[in-house]
mmCIF file of C-alpha atoms in Angstrom:
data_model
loop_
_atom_site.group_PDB
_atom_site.id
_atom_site.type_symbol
_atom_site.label_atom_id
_atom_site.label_comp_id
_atom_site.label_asym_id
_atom_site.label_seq_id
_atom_site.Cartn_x
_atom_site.Cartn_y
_atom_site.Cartn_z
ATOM 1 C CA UNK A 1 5.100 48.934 5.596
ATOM 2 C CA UNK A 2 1.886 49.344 7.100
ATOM 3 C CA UNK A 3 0.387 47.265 9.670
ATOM 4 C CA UNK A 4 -2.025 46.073 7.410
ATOM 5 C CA UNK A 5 0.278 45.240 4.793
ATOM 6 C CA UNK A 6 2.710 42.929 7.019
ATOM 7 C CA UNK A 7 -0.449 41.129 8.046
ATOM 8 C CA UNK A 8 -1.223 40.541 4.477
ATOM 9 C CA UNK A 9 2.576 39.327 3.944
ATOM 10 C CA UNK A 10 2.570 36.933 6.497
ATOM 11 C CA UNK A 11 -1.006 35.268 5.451
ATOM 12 C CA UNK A 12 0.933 34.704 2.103
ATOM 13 C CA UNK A 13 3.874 33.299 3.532
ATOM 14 C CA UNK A 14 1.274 30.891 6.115
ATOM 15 C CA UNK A 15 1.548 27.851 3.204
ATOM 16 C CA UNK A 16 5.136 27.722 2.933
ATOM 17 C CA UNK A 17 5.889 28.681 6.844
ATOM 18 C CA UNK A 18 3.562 25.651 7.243
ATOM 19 C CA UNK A 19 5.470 22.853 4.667
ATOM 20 C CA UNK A 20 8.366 23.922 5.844
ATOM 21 C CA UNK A 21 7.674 22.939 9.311
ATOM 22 C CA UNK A 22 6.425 19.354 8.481
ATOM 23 C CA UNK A 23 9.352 18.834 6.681
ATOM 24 C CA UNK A 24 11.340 19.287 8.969
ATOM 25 C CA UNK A 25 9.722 16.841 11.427
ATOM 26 C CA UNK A 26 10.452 14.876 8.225
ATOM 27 C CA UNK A 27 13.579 15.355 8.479
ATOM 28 C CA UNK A 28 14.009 14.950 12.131
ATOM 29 C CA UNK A 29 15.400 11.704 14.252
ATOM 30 C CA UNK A 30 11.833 11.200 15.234
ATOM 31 C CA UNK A 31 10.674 11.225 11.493
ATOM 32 C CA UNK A 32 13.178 8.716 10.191
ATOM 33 C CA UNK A 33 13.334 5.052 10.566
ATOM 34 C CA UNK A 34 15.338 3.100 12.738
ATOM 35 C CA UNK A 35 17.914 0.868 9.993
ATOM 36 C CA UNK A 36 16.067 -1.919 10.937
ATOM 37 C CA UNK A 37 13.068 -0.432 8.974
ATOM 38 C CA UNK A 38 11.016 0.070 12.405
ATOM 39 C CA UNK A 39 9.471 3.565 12.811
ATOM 40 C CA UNK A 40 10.766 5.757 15.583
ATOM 41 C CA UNK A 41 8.921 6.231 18.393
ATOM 42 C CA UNK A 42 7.279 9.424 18.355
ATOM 43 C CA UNK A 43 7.038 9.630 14.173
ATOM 44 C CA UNK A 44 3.782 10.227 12.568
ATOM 45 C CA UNK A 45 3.127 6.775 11.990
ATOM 46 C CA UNK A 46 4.534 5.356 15.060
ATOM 47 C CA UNK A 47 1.043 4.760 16.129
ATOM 48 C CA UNK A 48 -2.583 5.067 14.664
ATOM 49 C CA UNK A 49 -2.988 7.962 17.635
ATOM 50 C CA UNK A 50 0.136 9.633 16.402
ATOM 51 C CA UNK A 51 -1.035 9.312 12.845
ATOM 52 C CA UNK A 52 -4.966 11.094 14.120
ATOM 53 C CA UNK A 53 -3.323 13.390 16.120
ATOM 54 C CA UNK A 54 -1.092 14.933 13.178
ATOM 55 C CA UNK A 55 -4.300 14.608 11.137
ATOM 56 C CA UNK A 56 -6.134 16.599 13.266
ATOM 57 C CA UNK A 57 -3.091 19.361 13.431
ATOM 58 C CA UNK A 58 -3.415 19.428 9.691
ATOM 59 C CA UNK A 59 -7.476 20.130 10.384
ATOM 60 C CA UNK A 60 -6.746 22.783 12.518
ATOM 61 C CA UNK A 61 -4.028 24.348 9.888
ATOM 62 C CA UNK A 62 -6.363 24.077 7.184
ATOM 63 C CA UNK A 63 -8.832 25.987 8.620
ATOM 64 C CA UNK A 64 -6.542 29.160 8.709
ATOM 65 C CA UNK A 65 -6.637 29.226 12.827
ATOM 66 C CA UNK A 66 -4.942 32.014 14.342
ATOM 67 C CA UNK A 67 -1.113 31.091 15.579
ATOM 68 C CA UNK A 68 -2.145 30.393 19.259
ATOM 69 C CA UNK A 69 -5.162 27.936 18.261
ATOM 70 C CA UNK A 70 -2.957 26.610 15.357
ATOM 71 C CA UNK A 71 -0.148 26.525 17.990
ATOM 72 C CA UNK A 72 -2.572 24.372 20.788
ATOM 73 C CA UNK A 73 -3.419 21.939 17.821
ATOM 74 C CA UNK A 74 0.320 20.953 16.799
ATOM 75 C CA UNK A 75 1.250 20.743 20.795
ATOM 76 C CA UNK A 76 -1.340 17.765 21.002
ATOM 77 C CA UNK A 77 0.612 15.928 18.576
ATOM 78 C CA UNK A 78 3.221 14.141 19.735
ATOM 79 C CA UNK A 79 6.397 14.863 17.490
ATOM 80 C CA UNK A 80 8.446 17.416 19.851
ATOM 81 C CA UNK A 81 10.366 18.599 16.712
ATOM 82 C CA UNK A 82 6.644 19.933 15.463
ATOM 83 C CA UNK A 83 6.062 20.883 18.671
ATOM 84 C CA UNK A 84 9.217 23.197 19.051
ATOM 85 C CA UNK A 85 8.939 24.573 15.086
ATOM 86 C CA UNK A 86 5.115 25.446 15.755
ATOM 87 C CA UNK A 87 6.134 27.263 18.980
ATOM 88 C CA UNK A 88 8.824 29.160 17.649
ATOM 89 C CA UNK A 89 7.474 30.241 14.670
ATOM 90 C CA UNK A 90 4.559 32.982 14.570
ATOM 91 C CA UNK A 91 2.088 32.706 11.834
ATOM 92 C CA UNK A 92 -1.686 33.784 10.753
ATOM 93 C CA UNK A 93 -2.382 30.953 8.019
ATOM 94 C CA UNK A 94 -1.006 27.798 7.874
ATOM 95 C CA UNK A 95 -2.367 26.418 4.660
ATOM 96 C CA UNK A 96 -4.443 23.974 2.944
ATOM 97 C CA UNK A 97 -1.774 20.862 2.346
ATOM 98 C CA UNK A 98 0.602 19.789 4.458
ATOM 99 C CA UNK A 99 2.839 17.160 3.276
ATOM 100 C CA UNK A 100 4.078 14.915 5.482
ATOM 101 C CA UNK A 101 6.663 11.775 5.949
ATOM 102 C CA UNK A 102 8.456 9.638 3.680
ATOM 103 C CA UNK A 103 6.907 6.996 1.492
ATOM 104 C CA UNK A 104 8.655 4.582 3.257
ATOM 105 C CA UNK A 105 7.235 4.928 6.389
ATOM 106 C CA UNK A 106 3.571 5.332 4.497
ATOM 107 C CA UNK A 107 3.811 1.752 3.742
ATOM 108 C CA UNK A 108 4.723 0.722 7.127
ATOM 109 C CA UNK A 109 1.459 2.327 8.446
ATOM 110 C CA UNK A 110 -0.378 0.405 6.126
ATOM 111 C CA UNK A 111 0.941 -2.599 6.521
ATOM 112 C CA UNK A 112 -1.390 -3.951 8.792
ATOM 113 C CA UNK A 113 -4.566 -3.325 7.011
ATOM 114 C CA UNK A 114 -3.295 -3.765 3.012
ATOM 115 C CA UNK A 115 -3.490 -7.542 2.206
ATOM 116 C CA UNK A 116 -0.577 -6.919 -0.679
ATOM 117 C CA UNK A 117 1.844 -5.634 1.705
ATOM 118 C CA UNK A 118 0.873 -9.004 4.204
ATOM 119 C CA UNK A 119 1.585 -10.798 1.022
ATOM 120 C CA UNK A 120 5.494 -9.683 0.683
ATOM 121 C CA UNK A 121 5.051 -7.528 -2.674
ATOM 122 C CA UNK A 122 7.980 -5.133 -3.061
ATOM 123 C CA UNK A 123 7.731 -1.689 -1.522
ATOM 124 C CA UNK A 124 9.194 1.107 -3.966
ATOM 125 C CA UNK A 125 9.896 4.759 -3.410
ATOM 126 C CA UNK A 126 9.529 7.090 -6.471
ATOM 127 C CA UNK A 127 8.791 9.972 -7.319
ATOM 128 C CA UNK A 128 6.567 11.038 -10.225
ATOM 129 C CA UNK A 129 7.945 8.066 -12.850
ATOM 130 C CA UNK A 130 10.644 5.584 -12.379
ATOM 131 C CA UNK A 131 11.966 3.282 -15.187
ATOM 132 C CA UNK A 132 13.395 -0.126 -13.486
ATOM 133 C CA UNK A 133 15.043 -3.144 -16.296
ATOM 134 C CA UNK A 134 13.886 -6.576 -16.014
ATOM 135 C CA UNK A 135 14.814 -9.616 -17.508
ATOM 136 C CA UNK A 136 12.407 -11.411 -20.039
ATOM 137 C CA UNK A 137 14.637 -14.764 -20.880
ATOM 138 C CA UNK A 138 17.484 -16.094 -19.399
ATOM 139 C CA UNK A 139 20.940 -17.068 -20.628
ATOM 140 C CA UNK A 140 20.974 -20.775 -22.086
ATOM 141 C CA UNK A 141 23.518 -23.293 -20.450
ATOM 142 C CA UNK A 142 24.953 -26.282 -22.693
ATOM 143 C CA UNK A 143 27.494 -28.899 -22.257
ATOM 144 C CA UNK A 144 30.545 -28.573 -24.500
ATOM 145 C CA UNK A 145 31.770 -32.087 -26.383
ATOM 146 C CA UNK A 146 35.604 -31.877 -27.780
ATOM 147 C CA UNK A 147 36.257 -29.701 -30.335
ATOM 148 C CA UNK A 148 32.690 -29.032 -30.365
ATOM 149 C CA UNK A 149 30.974 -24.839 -30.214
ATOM 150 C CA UNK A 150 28.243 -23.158 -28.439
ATOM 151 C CA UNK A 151 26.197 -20.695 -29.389
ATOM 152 C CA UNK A 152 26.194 -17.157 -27.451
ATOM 153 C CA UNK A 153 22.895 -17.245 -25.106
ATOM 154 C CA UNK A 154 20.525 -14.203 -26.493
ATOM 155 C CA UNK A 155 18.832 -13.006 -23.044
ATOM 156 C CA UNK A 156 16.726 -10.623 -23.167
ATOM 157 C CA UNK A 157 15.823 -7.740 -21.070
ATOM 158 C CA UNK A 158 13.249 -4.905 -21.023
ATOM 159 C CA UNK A 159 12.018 -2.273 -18.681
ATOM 160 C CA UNK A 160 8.669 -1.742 -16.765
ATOM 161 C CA UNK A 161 7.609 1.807 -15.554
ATOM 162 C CA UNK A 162 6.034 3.255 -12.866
ATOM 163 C CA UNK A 163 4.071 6.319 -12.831
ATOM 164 C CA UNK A 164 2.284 8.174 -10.424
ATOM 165 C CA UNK A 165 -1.335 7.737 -10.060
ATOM 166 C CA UNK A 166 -3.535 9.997 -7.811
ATOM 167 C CA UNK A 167 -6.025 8.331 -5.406
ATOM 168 C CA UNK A 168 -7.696 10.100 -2.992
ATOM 169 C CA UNK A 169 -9.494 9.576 0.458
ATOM 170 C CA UNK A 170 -12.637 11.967 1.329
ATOM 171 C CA UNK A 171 -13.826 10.680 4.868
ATOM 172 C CA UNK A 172 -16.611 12.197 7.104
ATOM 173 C CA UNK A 173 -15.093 12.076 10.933
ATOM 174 C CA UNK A 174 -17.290 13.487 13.604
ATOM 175 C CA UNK A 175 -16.644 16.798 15.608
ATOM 176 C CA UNK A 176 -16.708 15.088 18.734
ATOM 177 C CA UNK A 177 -14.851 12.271 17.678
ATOM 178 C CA UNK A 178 -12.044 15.037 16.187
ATOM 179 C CA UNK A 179 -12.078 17.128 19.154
ATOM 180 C CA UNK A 180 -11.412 13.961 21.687
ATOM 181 C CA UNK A 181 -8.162 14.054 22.524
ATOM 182 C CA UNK A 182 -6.558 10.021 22.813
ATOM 183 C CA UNK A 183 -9.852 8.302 21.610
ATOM 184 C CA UNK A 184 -10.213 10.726 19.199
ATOM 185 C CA UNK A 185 -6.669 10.487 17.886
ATOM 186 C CA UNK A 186 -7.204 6.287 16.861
ATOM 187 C CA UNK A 187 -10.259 6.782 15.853
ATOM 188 C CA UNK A 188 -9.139 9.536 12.902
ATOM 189 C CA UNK A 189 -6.027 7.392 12.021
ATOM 190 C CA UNK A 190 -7.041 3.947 11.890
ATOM 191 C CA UNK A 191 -10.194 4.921 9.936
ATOM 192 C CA UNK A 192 -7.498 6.781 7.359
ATOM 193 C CA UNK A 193 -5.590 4.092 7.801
ATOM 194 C CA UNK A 194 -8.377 1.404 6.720
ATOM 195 C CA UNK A 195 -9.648 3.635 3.703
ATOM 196 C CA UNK A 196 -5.930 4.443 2.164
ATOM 197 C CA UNK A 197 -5.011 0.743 2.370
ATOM 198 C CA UNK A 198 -8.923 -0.790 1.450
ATOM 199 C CA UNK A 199 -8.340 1.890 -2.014
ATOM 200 C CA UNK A 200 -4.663 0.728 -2.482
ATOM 201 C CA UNK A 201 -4.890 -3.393 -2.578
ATOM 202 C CA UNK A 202 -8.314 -2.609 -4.507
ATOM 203 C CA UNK A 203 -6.309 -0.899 -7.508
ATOM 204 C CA UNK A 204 -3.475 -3.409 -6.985
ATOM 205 C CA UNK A 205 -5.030 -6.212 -7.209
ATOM 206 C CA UNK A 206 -8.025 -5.177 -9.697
ATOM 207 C CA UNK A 207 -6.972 -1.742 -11.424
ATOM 208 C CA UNK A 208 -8.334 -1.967 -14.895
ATOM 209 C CA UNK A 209 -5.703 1.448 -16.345
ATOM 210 C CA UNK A 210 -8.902 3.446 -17.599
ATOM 211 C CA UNK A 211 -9.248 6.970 -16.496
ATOM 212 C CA UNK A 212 -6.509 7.460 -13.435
ATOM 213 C CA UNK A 213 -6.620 4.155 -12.161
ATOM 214 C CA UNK A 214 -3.810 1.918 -12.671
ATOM 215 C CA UNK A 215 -3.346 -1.704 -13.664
ATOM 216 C CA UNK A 216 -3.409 -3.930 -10.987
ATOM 217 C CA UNK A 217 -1.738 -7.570 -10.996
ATOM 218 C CA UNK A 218 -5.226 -9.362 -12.404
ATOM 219 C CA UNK A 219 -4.731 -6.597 -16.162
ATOM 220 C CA UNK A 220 -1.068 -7.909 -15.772
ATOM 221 C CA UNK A 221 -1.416 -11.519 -15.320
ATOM 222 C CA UNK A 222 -0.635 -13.695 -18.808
ATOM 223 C CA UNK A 223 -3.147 -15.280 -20.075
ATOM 224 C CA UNK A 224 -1.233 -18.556 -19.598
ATOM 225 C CA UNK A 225 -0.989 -18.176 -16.270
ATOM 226 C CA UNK A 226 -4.824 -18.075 -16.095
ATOM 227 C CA UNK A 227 -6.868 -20.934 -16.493
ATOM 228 C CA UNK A 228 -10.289 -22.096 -15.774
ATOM 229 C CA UNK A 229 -11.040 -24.577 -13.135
ATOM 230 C CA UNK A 230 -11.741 -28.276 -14.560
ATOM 231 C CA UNK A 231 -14.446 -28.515 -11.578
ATOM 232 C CA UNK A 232 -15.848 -28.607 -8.244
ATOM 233 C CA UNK A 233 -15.046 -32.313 -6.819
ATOM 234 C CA UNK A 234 -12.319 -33.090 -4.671
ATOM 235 C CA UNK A 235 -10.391 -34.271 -7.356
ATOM 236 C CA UNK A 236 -10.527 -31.506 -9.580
ATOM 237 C CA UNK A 237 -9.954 -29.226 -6.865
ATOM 238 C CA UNK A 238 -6.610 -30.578 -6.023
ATOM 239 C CA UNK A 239 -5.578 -31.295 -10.025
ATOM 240 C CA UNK A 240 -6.023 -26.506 -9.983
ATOM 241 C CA UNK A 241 -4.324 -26.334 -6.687
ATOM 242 C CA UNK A 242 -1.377 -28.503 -8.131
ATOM 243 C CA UNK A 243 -1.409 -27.134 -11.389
ATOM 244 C CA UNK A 244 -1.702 -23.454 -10.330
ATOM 245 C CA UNK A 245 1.615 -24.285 -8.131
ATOM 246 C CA UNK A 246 3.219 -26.150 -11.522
ATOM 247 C CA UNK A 247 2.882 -22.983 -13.836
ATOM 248 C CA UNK A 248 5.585 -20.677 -11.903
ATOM 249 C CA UNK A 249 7.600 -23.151 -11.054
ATOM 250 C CA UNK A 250 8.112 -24.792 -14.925
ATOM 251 C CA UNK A 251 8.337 -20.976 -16.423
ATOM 252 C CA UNK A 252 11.756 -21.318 -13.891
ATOM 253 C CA UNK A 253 10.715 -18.675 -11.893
ATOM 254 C CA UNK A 254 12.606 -18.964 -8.433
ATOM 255 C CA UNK A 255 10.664 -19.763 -4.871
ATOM 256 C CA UNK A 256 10.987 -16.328 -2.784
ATOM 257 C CA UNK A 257 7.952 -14.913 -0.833
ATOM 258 C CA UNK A 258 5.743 -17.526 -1.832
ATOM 259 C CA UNK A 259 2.040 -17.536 -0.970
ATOM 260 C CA UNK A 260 -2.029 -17.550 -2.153
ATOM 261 C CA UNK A 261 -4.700 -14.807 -2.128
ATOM 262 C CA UNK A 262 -7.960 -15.751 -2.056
ATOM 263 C CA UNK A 263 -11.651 -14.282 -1.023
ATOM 264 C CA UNK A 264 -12.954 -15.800 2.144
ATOM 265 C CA UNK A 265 -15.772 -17.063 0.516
ATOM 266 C CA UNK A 266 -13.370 -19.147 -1.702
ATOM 267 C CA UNK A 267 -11.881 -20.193 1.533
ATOM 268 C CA UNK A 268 -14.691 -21.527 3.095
ATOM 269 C CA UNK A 269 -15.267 -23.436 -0.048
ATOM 270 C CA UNK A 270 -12.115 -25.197 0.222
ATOM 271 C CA UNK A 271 -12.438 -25.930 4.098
ATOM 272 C CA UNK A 272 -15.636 -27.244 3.890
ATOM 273 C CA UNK A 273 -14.491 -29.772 1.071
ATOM 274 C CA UNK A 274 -14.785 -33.638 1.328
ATOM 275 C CA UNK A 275 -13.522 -36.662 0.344
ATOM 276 C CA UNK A 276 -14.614 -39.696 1.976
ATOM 277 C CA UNK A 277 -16.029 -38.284 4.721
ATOM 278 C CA UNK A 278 -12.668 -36.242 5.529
ATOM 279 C CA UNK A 279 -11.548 -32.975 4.946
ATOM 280 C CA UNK A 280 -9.238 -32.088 2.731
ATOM 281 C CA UNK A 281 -7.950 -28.898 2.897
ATOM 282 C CA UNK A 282 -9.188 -27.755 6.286
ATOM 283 C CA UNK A 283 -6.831 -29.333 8.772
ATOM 284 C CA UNK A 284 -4.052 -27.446 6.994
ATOM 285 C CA UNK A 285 -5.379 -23.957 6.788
ATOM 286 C CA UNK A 286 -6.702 -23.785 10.287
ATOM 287 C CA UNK A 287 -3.478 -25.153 12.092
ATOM 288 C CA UNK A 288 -0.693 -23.711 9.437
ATOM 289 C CA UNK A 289 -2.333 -21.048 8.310
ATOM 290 C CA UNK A 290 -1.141 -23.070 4.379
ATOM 291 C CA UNK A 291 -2.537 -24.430 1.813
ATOM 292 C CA UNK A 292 -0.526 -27.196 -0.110
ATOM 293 C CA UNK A 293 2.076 -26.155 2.142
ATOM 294 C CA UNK A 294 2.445 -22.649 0.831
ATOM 295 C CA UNK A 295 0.750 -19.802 3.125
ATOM 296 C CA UNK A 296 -2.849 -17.680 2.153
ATOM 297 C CA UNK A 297 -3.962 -14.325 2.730
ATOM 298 C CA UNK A 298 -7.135 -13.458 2.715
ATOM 299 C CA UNK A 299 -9.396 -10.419 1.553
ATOM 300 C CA UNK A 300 -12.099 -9.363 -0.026
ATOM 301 C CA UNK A 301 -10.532 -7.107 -2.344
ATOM 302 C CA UNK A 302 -9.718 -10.110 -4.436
ATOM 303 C CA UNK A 303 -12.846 -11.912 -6.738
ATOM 304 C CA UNK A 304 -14.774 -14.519 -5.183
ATOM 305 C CA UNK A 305 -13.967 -16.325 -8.706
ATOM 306 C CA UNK A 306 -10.747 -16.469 -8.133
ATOM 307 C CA UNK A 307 -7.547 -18.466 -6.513
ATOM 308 C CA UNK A 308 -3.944 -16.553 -7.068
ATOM 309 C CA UNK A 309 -0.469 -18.204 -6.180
ATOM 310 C CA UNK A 310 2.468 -16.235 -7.034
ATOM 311 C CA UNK A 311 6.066 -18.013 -6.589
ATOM 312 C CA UNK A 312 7.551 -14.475 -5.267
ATOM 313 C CA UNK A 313 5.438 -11.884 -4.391
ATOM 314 C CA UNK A 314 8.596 -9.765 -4.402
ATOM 315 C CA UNK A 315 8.182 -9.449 -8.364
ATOM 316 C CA UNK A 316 4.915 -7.296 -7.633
ATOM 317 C CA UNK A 317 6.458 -3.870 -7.528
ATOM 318 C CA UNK A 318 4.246 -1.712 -5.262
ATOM 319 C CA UNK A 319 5.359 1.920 -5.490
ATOM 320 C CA UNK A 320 4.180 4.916 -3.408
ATOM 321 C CA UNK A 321 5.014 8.453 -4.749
ATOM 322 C CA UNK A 322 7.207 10.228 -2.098
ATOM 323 C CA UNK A 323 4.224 12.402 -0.393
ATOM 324 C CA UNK A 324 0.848 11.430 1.415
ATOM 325 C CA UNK A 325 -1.467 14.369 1.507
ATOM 326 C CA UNK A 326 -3.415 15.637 4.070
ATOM 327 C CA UNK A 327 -6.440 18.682 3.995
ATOM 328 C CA UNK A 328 -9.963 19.462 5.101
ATOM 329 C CA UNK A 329 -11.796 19.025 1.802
ATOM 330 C CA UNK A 330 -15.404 20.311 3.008
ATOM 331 C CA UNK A 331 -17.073 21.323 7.050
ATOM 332 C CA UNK A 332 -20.039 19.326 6.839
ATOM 333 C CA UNK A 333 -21.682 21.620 9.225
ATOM 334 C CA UNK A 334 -25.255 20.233 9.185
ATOM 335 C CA UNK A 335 -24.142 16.772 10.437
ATOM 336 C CA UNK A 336 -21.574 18.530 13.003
ATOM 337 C CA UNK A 337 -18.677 16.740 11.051
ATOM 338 C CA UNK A 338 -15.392 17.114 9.095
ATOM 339 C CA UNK A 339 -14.801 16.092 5.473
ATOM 340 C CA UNK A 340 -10.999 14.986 5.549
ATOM 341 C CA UNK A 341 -9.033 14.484 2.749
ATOM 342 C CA UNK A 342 -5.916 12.037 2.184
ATOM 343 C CA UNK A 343 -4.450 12.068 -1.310
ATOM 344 C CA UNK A 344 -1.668 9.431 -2.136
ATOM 345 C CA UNK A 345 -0.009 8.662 -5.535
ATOM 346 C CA UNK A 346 0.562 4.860 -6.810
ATOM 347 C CA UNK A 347 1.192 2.974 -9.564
ATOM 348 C CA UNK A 348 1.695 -1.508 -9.664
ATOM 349 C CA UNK A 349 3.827 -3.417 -11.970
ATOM 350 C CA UNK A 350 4.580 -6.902 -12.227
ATOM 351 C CA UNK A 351 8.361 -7.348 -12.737
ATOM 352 C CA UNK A 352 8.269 -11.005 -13.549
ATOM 353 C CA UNK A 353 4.075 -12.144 -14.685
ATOM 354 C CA UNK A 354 5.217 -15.978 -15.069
ATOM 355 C CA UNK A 355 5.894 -15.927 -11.316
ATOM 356 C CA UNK A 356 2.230 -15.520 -10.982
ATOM 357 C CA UNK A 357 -0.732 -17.797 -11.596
ATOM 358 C CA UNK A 358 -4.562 -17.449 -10.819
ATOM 359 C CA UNK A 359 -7.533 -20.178 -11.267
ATOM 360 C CA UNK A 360 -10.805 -18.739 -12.502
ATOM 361 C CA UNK A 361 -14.510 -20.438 -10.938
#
């Protein structure tokens, strides 16, 4: 072969030489989680720095760098198991995608800015569609008088599915924020951070299922676990609260991870309410952190009409395709910046809907 032609080789090999060395920092001790479900120091998303400072390797990949630029890039990130596979392997293109971790550890990274993860939904792997049973009615018990027969219980069961759906991330990040090494780094992951989760609880919670976008919990809820509220006095403020608590609880639907989302504006409006000159609601909320004993979340990714208790939030089935995906879309060269892109795939089910209610103002 001419030289030419091995050049031209290994530019078409740069996209596989490339996955195959994320995967196997994927693969590697410092990929994995600990059993305890904590993520190992020096993994992608051990920190919001780690997680910026990948992002920017994948930058510096995309743009088809030469190996010793490519190679300078991947040293800055902290995973020594990239480090090593960059420096032993010799390459002219690296590629436009790079996938990278486990799904698993995706949802620990965005735990602390998705309000549906703070809530205790359930966290599930798959990977392209994933069929899980459920159980619609439950077996009947009855006492048995001498002699006397019962008839066979007739539970029921069906299935829900999850699919994958594709949402995607385009954020503009500054050159000189992207070329700052530490700052730099935090800055690029907690803004991806903030954007992934902001698009993920938006779909979750208010996914309508037209186009790509899947149904999220408010498409799911029963209609007669919605209601309207009977008013705005202190009364009829408590009779919803009460009531939206009553609904899971008389459908039989056991106490697990137990707790409202509301907007803060709807939070406000219950502090700030009165009766006889003392508050009802606020004490509670400000020194618990409760409200009727049970604990809130708030977020404006949620209505400002509306109050949500769920008896289990573990019967919200929040699954995350395997792969989170990471490019430079677009240079945006007349602004000095860089068009990232993060791609993630999604879908939201409700395993049990009586376990949820939801108060409409």
């Amino acid at each position: 072969m001419t030289r030419k032609q091995i050049s031209e080789m290994v530019k078409a090999l740069g996209p596989e030489v490339a996955q195959e060395l994320i995967d196997a920092a994927a693969r590697s001790a410092h990929g994995r989680m600990a059993t305890d479900r904590a993520t190992r120091e020096g993994s992608v998303y051990a920190s919001v720095a780690s997680f910026g400072a990948f992002t920017k390797g994948v930058v510096a990949a995309s743009r088809r760098s030469g190996a010793i630029a490519l190679t300078d890039a991947m040293k800055r990130f902290v995973n020594a198991d990239v480090q090593k596979a960059v420096q032993l392997t010799k390459f002219d293109s690296a590629g436009v995608l790079a996938p990278i971790q486990q799904s698993g550890e995706v949802i620990e990274f965005l735990r602390p800015e998705a309000a549906l993860l703070k809530l205790g939904v359930r966290t599930q792997p798959f990977k392209g569609e994933l069929h899980m049973g459920t159980q619609t009615e439950a077996s009947v018990f009855k006492w048995l008088g001498e002699g006397g027969t019962v008839p066979k219980s007739a539970p029921k069961y069906g299935k829900i599915v999850l699919k994958a759906h594709k949402g995607m991330v385009l954020t503009d990040i500054s050159n000189d924020l992207l070329h700052t090494p530490g700052v730099g780094d935090a800055g690029v992951g907690e803004d991806l951070r903030a954007t992934v989760a902001d698009g993920l609880d938006d779909a979750g919670f208010n996914g309508d299922g037209t186009g790509g976008t899947p149904k999220g919990l408010f498409v799911q809820l029963g209609s007669a676990h919605t209601f309207a509220n009977t008013g705005t006095t202190p009364a009829a403020y408590l009779a919803d609260i009460d009531k939206a608590v009553e609904l899971p609880l008389t459908a039989h639907v056991r106490m697990g991870a137990t707790a409202w989302v509301l907007h803060p504006t709807r939070a406000t409006a219950l502090m700030q309410l009165k009766d006889s000159g003392l508050f009802i609601f606020r004490q509670e909320m400000l020194d618990n952190g409760t409200i009727r004993g049970f604990p809130f979340v708030m977020t404006t990714r949620v209505p400002v009409t509306r109050i949500t208790f769920c008896a289990d939030w573990r019967q919200f089935i929040y699954g995350i395709d395997e792969e989170l995906l990471l490019s430079e879309h677009d240079t945006r060269a007349e602004y000095d910046e860089t068009t990232i892109r993060a791609l993630v795939k999604a879908d939201f089910k409700l395993r049990q809907p009586k376990a949820f209610s939801s108060i409409t103002y």
